[in-house]
């Protein structure tokens, strides 16, 4: 029997947003690898092994998964959201390129998922209504200057901006610094959304403005959306407002 | 009974990538609105009405759906991929803001889907490995100068770029012009992917370079991905290469 590796996006959290393709691949797997909290979302069927690891060990985790697939196992490796968006997929291909040449012949498939970006946007309306970008505020793998250059370019050019990895205990100041960069380019009234633990039981959605945005509202589970000068806020009686970015910029 | 409107992303095409949340909402709807080819993907249960319309009539379609929900119907309106990414969601909120004030009180929910961007990326590896953006090449709703400014800003700042709406019969020259803008900023060897009808029976994936990219390879059903100077191509024996963009830019 030939082993294989499926790199699977679990979606934002709610099991109703896990695709049937992902559910089937998980069901068939003999071994599932992932960061503990994501792995905890995967129902463990009889005989299936779960290999939980820590957050920062992506490439090591990818290598272990590939080595097991090479020995004939049906392996899955999971990410929250979509595995291709700041998830495990890039780490897997990095491990393949740098690892055992036999790994290149393995059947490796990536099963897409509903990314946090899409789930967070859906919760407040249609803030991604036109061109948009996604930027990770983590400076573990790139220079902070690269982050600020991209923030400045994106705000200047009129992209809606999704900020991944806005804050953690080890990176407490980056989001505040990012807001400072954006305030130089965007009106203070630009809508900002803090979407934390989207679609999970402890979901928290805060809609504010760039002027009022408080970095303390974000943690490791938060995605921050920053609109453009054209993003609209629709007030509603007795309910949270809708946000949307008009498609037309004419 | 109170009516409601669900704005639903159907995913890229394969039914195994339609989320259970979307499937349930479709099953419960009394009326489903959408562009014909998307609506054709929705199984029509007994008693359910399907309202197909043409491609360019988004806001009219949104108004008709809202008016029916206001009269008490359980209405769904569908998009391919994710409804918030160049789909119906922004048109719905535009119609709400400009329409009958009673529409603001309607329960309107957006159900996210697997966008074409994520599905196309998954097919070739992990090309979105770091910061990325999505730009529509349609100049129906914005000036072409806005498009070129964003292309230039994105390529200069090192974003992976996904091009939506690269070509249609009415817009035959935009993709070629976009490649010209990108060639001034990116190496000719930068990987480019033409992903057409992703996950559907007539799927076609072409991996090429910015130098060699031929705009004639794109049609209305194509998503074009343009890597960065760091995007890697992993050759494989007897199989298409993998593409990935390394997470580390240090």
Short mmCIF file of C-alpha atoms in Angstrom, two decimals:
data_model
loop_
_atom_site.label_atom_id
_atom_site.label_comp_id
_atom_site.label_asym_id
_atom_site.label_seq_id
_atom_site.Cartn_x
_atom_site.Cartn_y
_atom_site.Cartn_z
CA UNK A 1 0.00 0.00 0.00
CA UNK A 2 1.18 3.49 -0.86
CA UNK A 3 1.08 6.12 1.80
CA UNK A 4 -0.13 9.62 1.22
CA UNK A 5 -0.41 12.99 2.94
CA UNK A 6 -3.49 15.22 2.99
CA UNK A 7 -2.98 18.78 4.20
CA UNK A 8 -6.37 19.81 5.52
CA UNK A 9 -8.00 23.12 6.41
CA UNK A 10 -10.52 22.61 9.23
CA UNK A 11 -12.28 25.95 8.72
CA UNK A 12 -12.76 28.57 11.42
CA UNK A 13 -14.16 26.29 14.13
CA UNK A 14 -17.86 25.51 13.67
CA UNK A 15 -18.11 21.88 12.47
CA UNK A 16 -20.80 23.02 10.00
CA UNK A 17 -18.04 24.86 8.14
CA UNK A 18 -15.80 21.79 7.76
CA UNK A 19 -16.14 20.66 4.14
CA UNK A 20 -17.28 17.10 3.37
CA UNK A 21 -14.01 16.62 1.47
CA UNK A 22 -12.03 17.44 4.60
CA UNK A 23 -14.29 15.27 6.79
CA UNK A 24 -13.84 12.28 4.48
CA UNK A 25 -10.07 12.69 4.36
CA UNK A 26 -9.92 12.87 8.17
CA UNK A 27 -12.10 9.79 8.50
CA UNK A 28 -9.78 7.81 6.20
CA UNK A 29 -6.55 8.89 7.87
CA UNK A 30 -4.57 6.44 9.97
CA UNK A 31 -2.60 9.28 11.55
CA UNK A 32 -3.48 12.93 12.11
CA UNK A 33 -0.88 15.59 12.92
CA UNK A 34 -1.52 19.11 14.14
CA UNK A 35 -1.19 21.83 16.73
CA UNK A 36 -3.05 20.59 19.83
CA UNK A 37 -6.09 22.93 19.79
CA UNK A 38 -6.76 22.21 16.10
CA UNK A 39 -6.28 18.48 16.52
CA UNK A 40 -8.77 18.57 19.40
CA UNK A 41 -11.47 19.45 16.86
CA UNK A 42 -10.96 16.21 14.91
CA UNK A 43 -13.16 13.30 16.06
CA UNK A 44 -10.77 10.43 16.76
CA UNK A 45 -12.09 7.23 15.21
CA UNK A 46 -11.05 3.81 16.55
CA UNK A 47 -7.52 2.92 15.54
CA UNK A 48 -6.61 6.41 14.42
CA UNK A 49 -3.53 7.98 15.98
CA UNK A 50 -3.42 11.68 16.85
CA UNK A 51 -0.01 13.36 17.00
CA UNK A 52 -0.35 16.71 18.77
CA UNK A 53 2.51 19.17 18.75
CA UNK A 54 3.29 22.69 19.80
CA UNK A 55 2.50 25.81 17.79
CA UNK A 56 5.95 26.79 16.60
CA UNK A 57 7.07 23.41 15.30
CA UNK A 58 5.54 23.50 11.81
CA UNK A 59 8.44 22.15 9.76
CA UNK A 60 9.29 19.43 12.28
CA UNK A 61 5.64 18.39 12.30
CA UNK A 62 5.60 18.34 8.50
CA UNK A 63 8.73 16.16 8.41
CA UNK A 64 7.25 13.66 10.85
CA UNK A 65 4.05 13.47 8.78
CA UNK A 66 5.98 12.99 5.52
CA UNK A 67 8.22 10.31 7.03
CA UNK A 68 5.18 8.37 8.18
CA UNK A 69 3.46 8.71 4.80
CA UNK A 70 6.67 7.48 3.15
CA UNK A 71 6.40 4.32 5.29
CA UNK A 72 2.89 3.70 3.90
CA UNK A 73 0.58 5.46 6.35
CA UNK A 74 -2.49 7.46 5.35
CA UNK A 75 -1.53 10.72 6.99
CA UNK A 76 -3.46 13.95 7.51
CA UNK A 77 -2.02 17.18 8.82
CA UNK A 78 -4.46 19.86 9.92
CA UNK A 79 -4.62 23.65 10.17
CA UNK A 80 -7.36 25.96 11.36
CA UNK A 81 -9.06 27.89 8.54
CA UNK A 82 -7.35 27.17 5.24
CA UNK A 83 -4.00 25.37 5.37
CA UNK A 84 -2.64 27.55 2.57
CA UNK A 85 -3.24 30.83 4.42
CA UNK A 86 -0.62 31.20 7.15
CA UNK A 87 -1.17 27.49 7.87
CA UNK A 88 0.66 24.19 7.46
CA UNK A 89 0.74 23.88 3.65
CA UNK A 90 3.81 26.03 3.02
CA UNK A 91 5.68 24.23 5.83
CA UNK A 92 4.88 20.86 4.23
CA UNK A 93 6.24 21.89 0.82
CA UNK A 94 9.29 23.46 2.43
CA UNK A 95 9.93 20.12 4.16
CA UNK A 96 9.46 18.27 0.85
CA UNK A 97 11.88 20.52 -1.03
CA UNK A 98 14.56 20.24 1.65
CA UNK A 99 13.97 16.64 2.66
CA UNK A 100 14.28 13.06 1.42
CA UNK A 101 14.02 13.11 -2.43
CA UNK A 102 11.57 10.19 -2.16
CA UNK A 103 9.06 12.58 -0.57
CA UNK A 104 8.62 14.31 -3.95
CA UNK A 105 6.98 11.18 -5.31
CA UNK A 106 4.44 10.95 -2.48
CA UNK A 107 0.82 11.77 -3.25
CA UNK A 108 0.35 15.02 -1.36
CA UNK A 109 -2.98 16.81 -1.64
CA UNK A 110 -4.11 20.08 -0.13
CA UNK A 111 -7.78 20.26 0.85
CA UNK A 112 -8.87 23.89 1.08
CA UNK A 113 -10.96 25.23 3.94
CA UNK A 114 -12.94 28.33 4.89
CA UNK A 115 -10.24 30.73 6.05
CA UNK A 116 -10.62 32.97 9.11
CA UNK A 117 -10.56 35.94 6.76
CA UNK A 118 -13.70 34.79 4.96
CA UNK A 119 -15.50 33.72 8.13
CA UNK A 120 -14.76 36.99 9.91
CA UNK A 121 -15.89 39.05 6.92
CA UNK A 122 -19.15 37.08 6.67
CA UNK A 123 -19.94 37.85 10.31
CA UNK A 124 -20.13 41.59 9.77
CA UNK A 125 -21.46 41.85 6.21
CA UNK A 126 -19.25 42.24 3.15
CA UNK A 127 -16.19 44.24 4.17
CA UNK A 128 -14.03 42.58 1.47
CA UNK A 129 -16.33 43.98 -1.24
CA UNK A 130 -13.46 44.91 -3.54
CA UNK A 131 -9.72 44.26 -3.79
CA UNK A 132 -8.19 43.10 -0.51
CA UNK A 133 -5.03 41.71 1.03
CA UNK A 134 -3.93 39.58 3.96
CA UNK A 135 -0.85 40.47 6.00
CA UNK A 136 0.59 38.58 8.94
CA UNK A 137 1.87 40.86 11.69
CA UNK A 138 4.23 38.20 12.96
CA UNK A 139 7.83 39.25 12.56
CA UNK A 140 9.16 35.82 13.45
CA UNK A 141 9.75 34.98 9.78
CA UNK A 142 10.18 38.40 8.19
CA UNK A 143 11.55 41.82 9.11
CA UNK A 144 9.15 44.27 10.75
CA UNK A 145 10.13 46.74 7.99
CA UNK A 146 8.62 44.32 5.46
CA UNK A 147 5.36 44.39 7.41
CA UNK A 148 5.21 48.19 7.61
CA UNK A 149 6.10 48.57 3.93
CA UNK A 150 3.22 46.26 3.00
CA UNK A 151 0.77 47.98 5.34
CA UNK A 152 1.68 51.32 3.84
CA UNK A 153 1.46 50.04 0.25
CA UNK A 154 -1.88 48.34 0.88
CA UNK A 155 -3.50 51.33 2.58
CA UNK A 156 -2.15 53.76 -0.03
CA UNK A 157 -3.44 51.65 -2.90
CA UNK A 158 -6.91 51.19 -1.40
CA UNK A 159 -6.91 47.52 -0.44
CA UNK A 160 -9.15 46.25 2.35
CA UNK A 161 -6.66 44.73 4.82
CA UNK A 162 -6.92 41.57 6.90
CA UNK A 163 -4.35 41.31 9.69
CA UNK A 164 -3.40 37.78 10.70
CA UNK A 165 -1.44 37.05 13.89
CA UNK A 166 -2.11 40.53 15.27
CA UNK A 167 -0.90 39.81 18.80
CA UNK A 168 0.45 37.21 21.20
CA UNK A 169 2.21 37.31 24.54
CA UNK A 170 5.55 37.30 22.73
CA UNK A 171 4.45 39.99 20.25
CA UNK A 172 2.48 42.58 22.22
CA UNK A 173 3.34 45.84 20.35
CA UNK A 174 2.96 44.99 16.66
CA UNK A 175 -0.75 45.71 16.27
CA UNK A 176 -0.47 49.16 17.85
CA UNK A 177 2.46 49.94 15.56
CA UNK A 178 0.47 48.68 12.56
CA UNK A 179 -2.46 50.97 13.43
CA UNK A 180 -0.02 53.91 13.58
CA UNK A 181 1.17 53.14 10.05
CA UNK A 182 -2.40 52.83 8.79
CA UNK A 183 -3.53 56.07 10.49
CA UNK A 184 -1.05 57.99 8.36
CA UNK A 185 -2.85 56.79 5.22
CA UNK A 186 -6.51 56.20 6.11
CA UNK A 187 -9.25 58.40 7.60
CA UNK A 188 -9.80 57.98 11.34
CA UNK A 189 -13.38 56.88 10.67
CA UNK A 190 -12.26 53.86 8.63
CA UNK A 191 -14.13 50.82 10.00
CA UNK A 192 -12.06 48.25 11.88
CA UNK A 193 -13.27 44.82 13.04
CA UNK A 194 -11.78 42.66 15.78
CA UNK A 195 -13.08 39.14 15.12
CA UNK A 196 -12.01 36.71 17.84
CA UNK A 197 -12.64 32.94 17.87
CA UNK A 198 -14.98 33.33 14.89
CA UNK A 199 -17.82 30.74 14.76
CA UNK A 200 -16.64 29.21 18.05
CA UNK A 201 -18.65 29.29 21.29
CA UNK A 202 -16.60 32.18 22.68
CA UNK A 203 -16.80 34.26 19.48
CA UNK A 204 -16.43 38.00 20.04
CA UNK A 205 -16.94 40.57 17.28
CA UNK A 206 -16.08 44.22 17.88
CA UNK A 207 -16.76 46.88 15.26
CA UNK A 208 -14.89 50.12 15.78
CA UNK A 209 -12.92 52.74 13.83
CA UNK A 210 -9.24 53.17 13.09
CA UNK A 211 -9.12 56.18 15.44
CA UNK A 212 -10.69 54.27 18.32
CA UNK A 213 -9.16 50.83 17.68
CA UNK A 214 -7.49 49.53 20.84
CA UNK A 215 -4.81 46.89 20.22
CA UNK A 216 -5.65 45.33 23.59
CA UNK A 217 -8.82 43.95 21.96
CA UNK A 218 -6.79 41.39 20.01
CA UNK A 219 -5.19 38.11 21.05
CA UNK A 220 -3.84 35.03 19.27
CA UNK A 221 -7.33 34.03 18.14
CA UNK A 222 -8.21 37.40 16.62
CA UNK A 223 -8.37 38.42 12.98
CA UNK A 224 -8.43 42.18 12.44
CA UNK A 225 -10.11 43.66 9.36
CA UNK A 226 -9.39 47.23 8.29
CA UNK A 227 -11.71 48.75 5.69
CA UNK A 228 -10.95 51.48 3.20
CA UNK A 229 -12.10 55.10 2.98
CA UNK A 230 -15.18 53.85 1.12
CA UNK A 231 -16.26 51.07 3.53
CA UNK A 232 -19.83 51.75 4.69
CA UNK A 233 -21.53 51.12 8.03
CA UNK A 234 -25.29 50.41 7.94
CA UNK A 235 -26.92 51.08 11.29
CA UNK A 236 -29.73 48.73 12.28
CA UNK A 237 -32.46 48.97 14.91
CA UNK A 238 -31.55 46.78 17.89
CA UNK A 239 -28.76 44.90 16.15
CA UNK A 240 -25.08 45.21 15.30
CA UNK A 241 -24.41 47.30 12.20
CA UNK A 242 -23.55 45.75 8.84
CA UNK A 243 -20.27 46.74 7.20
CA UNK A 244 -19.65 46.54 3.50
CA UNK A 245 -17.20 47.89 0.98
CA UNK A 246 -18.99 48.99 -2.19
CA UNK A 247 -17.94 47.15 -5.32
CA UNK A 248 -18.01 50.33 -7.34
CA UNK A 249 -15.07 52.72 -7.07
CA UNK A 250 -16.03 54.71 -10.14
CA UNK B 1 -43.51 33.95 10.10
CA UNK B 2 -40.51 36.21 9.59
CA UNK B 3 -38.62 36.01 6.35
CA UNK B 4 -34.88 36.00 6.12
CA UNK B 5 -32.06 36.12 3.59
CA UNK B 6 -29.01 33.87 3.55
CA UNK B 7 -26.15 34.91 1.26
CA UNK B 8 -24.37 31.68 0.46
CA UNK B 9 -20.97 30.79 -1.01
CA UNK B 10 -21.21 27.51 -2.94
CA UNK B 11 -17.47 26.92 -3.07
CA UNK B 12 -15.47 26.38 -6.26
CA UNK B 13 -17.70 23.71 -7.79
CA UNK B 14 -17.07 20.24 -6.35
CA UNK B 15 -20.05 19.40 -4.10
CA UNK B 16 -17.57 17.96 -1.56
CA UNK B 17 -16.40 21.54 -0.96
CA UNK B 18 -19.88 22.89 -0.19
CA UNK B 19 -20.02 23.35 3.58
CA UNK B 20 -22.74 21.59 5.61
CA UNK B 21 -23.88 25.03 6.82
CA UNK B 22 -24.47 26.13 3.23
CA UNK B 23 -26.16 22.83 2.32
CA UNK B 24 -28.56 23.14 5.27
CA UNK B 25 -29.42 26.75 4.43
CA UNK B 26 -30.11 25.80 0.81
CA UNK B 27 -32.29 22.87 1.88
CA UNK B 28 -34.38 25.17 4.12
CA UNK B 29 -34.85 27.95 1.54
CA UNK B 30 -38.22 28.49 -0.11
CA UNK B 31 -36.59 30.59 -2.83
CA UNK B 32 -33.07 30.55 -4.26
CA UNK B 33 -31.69 33.41 -6.36
CA UNK B 34 -28.50 33.38 -8.41
CA UNK B 35 -26.67 33.62 -11.69
CA UNK B 36 -27.85 30.67 -13.80
CA UNK B 37 -24.67 28.52 -13.80
CA UNK B 38 -24.32 28.80 -10.01
CA UNK B 39 -28.00 28.13 -9.41
CA UNK B 40 -27.71 25.02 -11.58
CA UNK B 41 -25.44 23.53 -8.89
CA UNK B 42 -28.15 23.72 -6.22
CA UNK B 43 -30.33 20.59 -5.96
CA UNK B 44 -33.94 21.83 -6.27
CA UNK B 45 -36.10 20.20 -3.61
CA UNK B 46 -39.88 19.88 -4.06
CA UNK B 47 -41.67 23.19 -3.62
CA UNK B 48 -38.52 25.28 -3.80
CA UNK B 49 -38.43 28.06 -6.38
CA UNK B 50 -35.26 28.86 -8.30
CA UNK B 51 -34.89 32.40 -9.67
CA UNK B 52 -32.08 32.45 -12.23
CA UNK B 53 -30.78 35.72 -13.57
CA UNK B 54 -28.05 37.05 -15.78
CA UNK B 55 -24.49 37.75 -14.69
CA UNK B 56 -24.48 41.54 -14.61
CA UNK B 57 -27.68 42.07 -12.62
CA UNK B 58 -26.33 41.70 -9.08
CA UNK B 59 -28.09 44.62 -7.38
CA UNK B 60 -31.42 43.95 -9.11
CA UNK B 61 -31.16 40.31 -8.02
CA UNK B 62 -30.36 41.40 -4.47
CA UNK B 63 -33.39 43.72 -4.41
CA UNK B 64 -35.72 40.99 -5.63
CA UNK B 65 -34.38 38.61 -2.96
CA UNK B 66 -34.76 41.21 -0.20
CA UNK B 67 -38.29 42.12 -1.28
CA UNK B 68 -39.31 38.48 -1.14
CA UNK B 69 -37.70 37.99 2.29
CA UNK B 70 -39.54 41.11 3.50
CA UNK B 71 -42.80 39.40 2.50
CA UNK B 72 -41.92 36.42 4.72
CA UNK B 73 -40.04 34.04 2.43
CA UNK B 74 -36.97 32.03 3.44
CA UNK B 75 -34.66 33.29 0.73
CA UNK B 76 -31.15 32.21 -0.29
CA UNK B 77 -28.95 34.00 -2.78
CA UNK B 78 -25.91 32.14 -4.07
CA UNK B 79 -22.43 32.92 -5.39
CA UNK B 80 -19.66 30.67 -6.60
CA UNK B 81 -16.71 30.45 -4.20
CA UNK B 82 -17.23 32.81 -1.27
CA UNK B 83 -20.03 35.37 -1.58
CA UNK B 84 -17.87 38.03 0.09
CA UNK B 85 -15.05 37.79 -2.48
CA UNK B 86 -16.18 39.49 -5.69
CA UNK B 87 -19.55 37.78 -5.14
CA UNK B 88 -23.12 38.70 -4.16
CA UNK B 89 -22.60 39.83 -0.56
CA UNK B 90 -21.51 43.41 -1.29
CA UNK B 91 -24.40 43.83 -3.76
CA UNK B 92 -26.87 42.67 -1.10
CA UNK B 93 -25.66 45.20 1.48
CA UNK B 94 -25.58 47.94 -1.15
CA UNK B 95 -29.23 47.14 -1.90
CA UNK B 96 -30.05 47.20 1.82
CA UNK B 97 -28.40 50.57 2.37
CA UNK B 98 -30.12 52.16 -0.60
CA UNK B 99 -33.46 50.35 -0.35
CA UNK B 100 -36.57 50.07 1.80
CA UNK B 101 -35.62 51.00 5.41
CA UNK B 102 -37.54 47.90 6.57
CA UNK B 103 -34.84 45.75 4.93
CA UNK B 104 -32.38 46.81 7.67
CA UNK B 105 -34.43 44.88 10.21
CA UNK B 106 -34.38 41.65 8.17
CA UNK B 107 -32.25 38.77 9.44
CA UNK B 108 -29.51 38.63 6.82
CA UNK B 109 -26.72 36.12 7.27
CA UNK B 110 -23.65 35.49 5.13
CA UNK B 111 -22.47 31.89 4.97
CA UNK B 112 -18.83 31.78 3.91
CA UNK B 113 -17.52 29.37 1.29
CA UNK B 114 -14.22 28.09 -0.08
CA UNK B 115 -13.17 30.86 -2.45
CA UNK B 116 -11.64 30.19 -5.88
CA UNK B 117 -8.44 31.73 -4.59
CA UNK B 118 -8.05 29.07 -1.89
CA UNK B 119 -9.12 26.19 -4.14
CA UNK B 120 -6.75 27.21 -6.92
CA UNK B 121 -3.84 27.61 -4.51
CA UNK B 122 -4.51 24.17 -3.01
CA UNK B 123 -4.32 22.56 -6.45
CA UNK B 124 -0.70 23.54 -7.01
CA UNK B 125 0.75 23.43 -3.48
CA UNK B 126 1.03 26.47 -1.24
CA UNK B 127 1.62 29.52 -3.45
CA UNK B 128 -0.04 31.87 -0.90
CA UNK B 129 2.59 30.93 1.70
CA UNK B 130 2.99 34.48 2.96
CA UNK B 131 1.19 37.83 2.56
CA UNK B 132 -1.09 37.95 -0.48
CA UNK B 133 -3.74 40.03 -2.17
CA UNK B 134 -6.70 39.60 -4.51
CA UNK B 135 -7.35 42.06 -7.33
CA UNK B 136 -10.21 42.01 -9.81
CA UNK B 137 -9.12 42.98 -13.32
CA UNK B 138 -12.63 44.07 -14.22
CA UNK B 139 -12.78 47.77 -14.96
CA UNK B 140 -16.57 47.81 -15.03
CA UNK B 141 -16.74 49.22 -11.49
CA UNK B 142 -13.40 51.00 -11.13
CA UNK B 143 -10.93 52.87 -13.30
CA UNK B 144 -8.23 50.84 -15.02
CA UNK B 145 -5.69 53.20 -13.41
CA UNK B 146 -6.86 51.93 -10.01
CA UNK B 147 -6.13 48.37 -11.15
CA UNK B 148 -2.64 49.18 -12.43
CA UNK B 149 -1.80 51.18 -9.31
CA UNK B 150 -2.75 48.20 -7.14
CA UNK B 151 -0.86 45.73 -9.31
CA UNK B 152 2.24 47.90 -9.10
CA UNK B 153 1.90 48.41 -5.33
CA UNK B 154 1.32 44.71 -4.68
CA UNK B 155 4.23 43.51 -6.80
CA UNK B 156 6.57 46.17 -5.40
CA UNK B 157 5.68 45.28 -1.82
CA UNK B 158 6.11 41.51 -2.33
CA UNK B 159 2.53 40.27 -2.12
CA UNK B 160 1.51 37.05 -3.86
CA UNK B 161 -1.25 38.21 -6.25
CA UNK B 162 -4.51 36.51 -7.18
CA UNK B 163 -6.20 37.97 -10.25
CA UNK B 164 -9.99 37.61 -10.36
CA UNK B 165 -11.99 38.28 -13.54
CA UNK B 166 -8.87 38.16 -15.70
CA UNK B 167 -10.71 38.04 -19.03
CA UNK B 168 -14.06 37.88 -20.77
CA UNK B 169 -15.26 38.52 -24.30
CA UNK B 170 -16.00 42.12 -23.34
CA UNK B 171 -12.63 42.56 -21.59
CA UNK B 172 -10.01 40.85 -23.77
CA UNK B 173 -6.92 43.06 -23.19
CA UNK B 174 -6.77 43.59 -19.41
CA UNK B 175 -4.79 40.48 -18.47
CA UNK B 176 -2.06 41.20 -21.01
CA UNK B 177 -1.83 44.76 -19.75
CA UNK B 178 -1.67 43.48 -16.14
CA UNK B 179 1.22 41.14 -17.00
CA UNK B 180 3.06 44.11 -18.55
CA UNK B 181 2.72 46.05 -15.29
CA UNK B 182 3.90 43.06 -13.27
CA UNK B 183 6.89 42.37 -15.58
CA UNK B 184 8.28 45.79 -14.69
CA UNK B 185 8.46 44.76 -11.02
CA UNK B 186 8.94 40.98 -10.89
CA UNK B 187 11.56 38.59 -12.34
CA UNK B 188 10.54 36.87 -15.57
CA UNK B 189 10.89 33.49 -13.85
CA UNK B 190 8.17 34.33 -11.29
CA UNK B 191 5.71 31.40 -11.25
CA UNK B 192 2.26 32.07 -12.69
CA UNK B 193 -0.74 29.71 -12.49
CA UNK B 194 -3.81 29.71 -14.71
CA UNK B 195 -6.46 27.77 -12.78
CA UNK B 196 -9.63 27.31 -14.81
CA UNK B 197 -12.89 25.73 -13.59
CA UNK B 198 -11.11 24.56 -10.43
CA UNK B 199 -12.50 21.32 -8.93
CA UNK B 200 -15.03 21.01 -11.79
CA UNK B 201 -14.97 18.24 -14.40
CA UNK B 202 -13.30 20.47 -16.99
CA UNK B 203 -10.65 21.78 -14.59
CA UNK B 204 -7.45 22.93 -16.30
CA UNK B 205 -4.31 23.95 -14.39
CA UNK B 206 -1.39 25.53 -16.21
CA UNK B 207 1.83 26.39 -14.41
CA UNK B 208 4.08 28.80 -16.27
CA UNK B 209 6.24 31.89 -15.67
CA UNK B 210 5.57 35.60 -15.89
CA UNK B 211 7.78 35.80 -19.00
CA UNK B 212 5.93 33.00 -20.76
CA UNK B 213 2.41 33.68 -19.48
CA UNK B 214 -0.03 33.93 -22.40
CA UNK B 215 -3.21 35.89 -21.60
CA UNK B 216 -5.08 33.71 -24.11
CA UNK B 217 -4.96 30.92 -21.50
CA UNK B 218 -7.57 32.70 -19.36
CA UNK B 219 -11.31 32.98 -19.69
CA UNK B 220 -14.21 33.95 -17.40
CA UNK B 221 -13.73 30.81 -15.31
CA UNK B 222 -10.00 31.34 -14.70
CA UNK B 223 -8.23 32.54 -11.58
CA UNK B 224 -4.63 33.63 -12.19
CA UNK B 225 -2.06 33.40 -9.40
CA UNK B 226 1.21 35.33 -9.63
CA UNK B 227 3.94 34.37 -7.18
CA UNK B 228 6.73 36.51 -5.82
CA UNK B 229 10.47 36.49 -6.45
CA UNK B 230 10.75 33.87 -3.68
CA UNK B 231 8.05 31.44 -4.86
CA UNK B 232 9.60 27.99 -5.39
CA UNK B 233 8.88 25.28 -7.92
CA UNK B 234 9.49 21.68 -6.80
CA UNK B 235 9.93 19.35 -9.77
CA UNK B 236 8.49 15.86 -9.41
CA UNK B 237 9.05 12.65 -11.35
CA UNK B 238 6.08 12.03 -13.68
CA UNK B 239 3.81 14.61 -12.06
CA UNK B 240 3.07 18.32 -12.16
CA UNK B 241 5.43 20.40 -10.02
CA UNK B 242 4.46 21.77 -6.65
CA UNK B 243 4.61 25.53 -6.12
CA UNK B 244 5.03 27.15 -2.76
CA UNK B 245 5.99 30.50 -1.34
CA UNK B 246 8.29 30.10 1.66
CA UNK B 247 6.93 31.50 4.91
CA UNK B 248 10.30 32.88 5.86
CA UNK B 249 11.44 36.11 4.25
CA UNK B 250 14.25 36.69 6.72
#
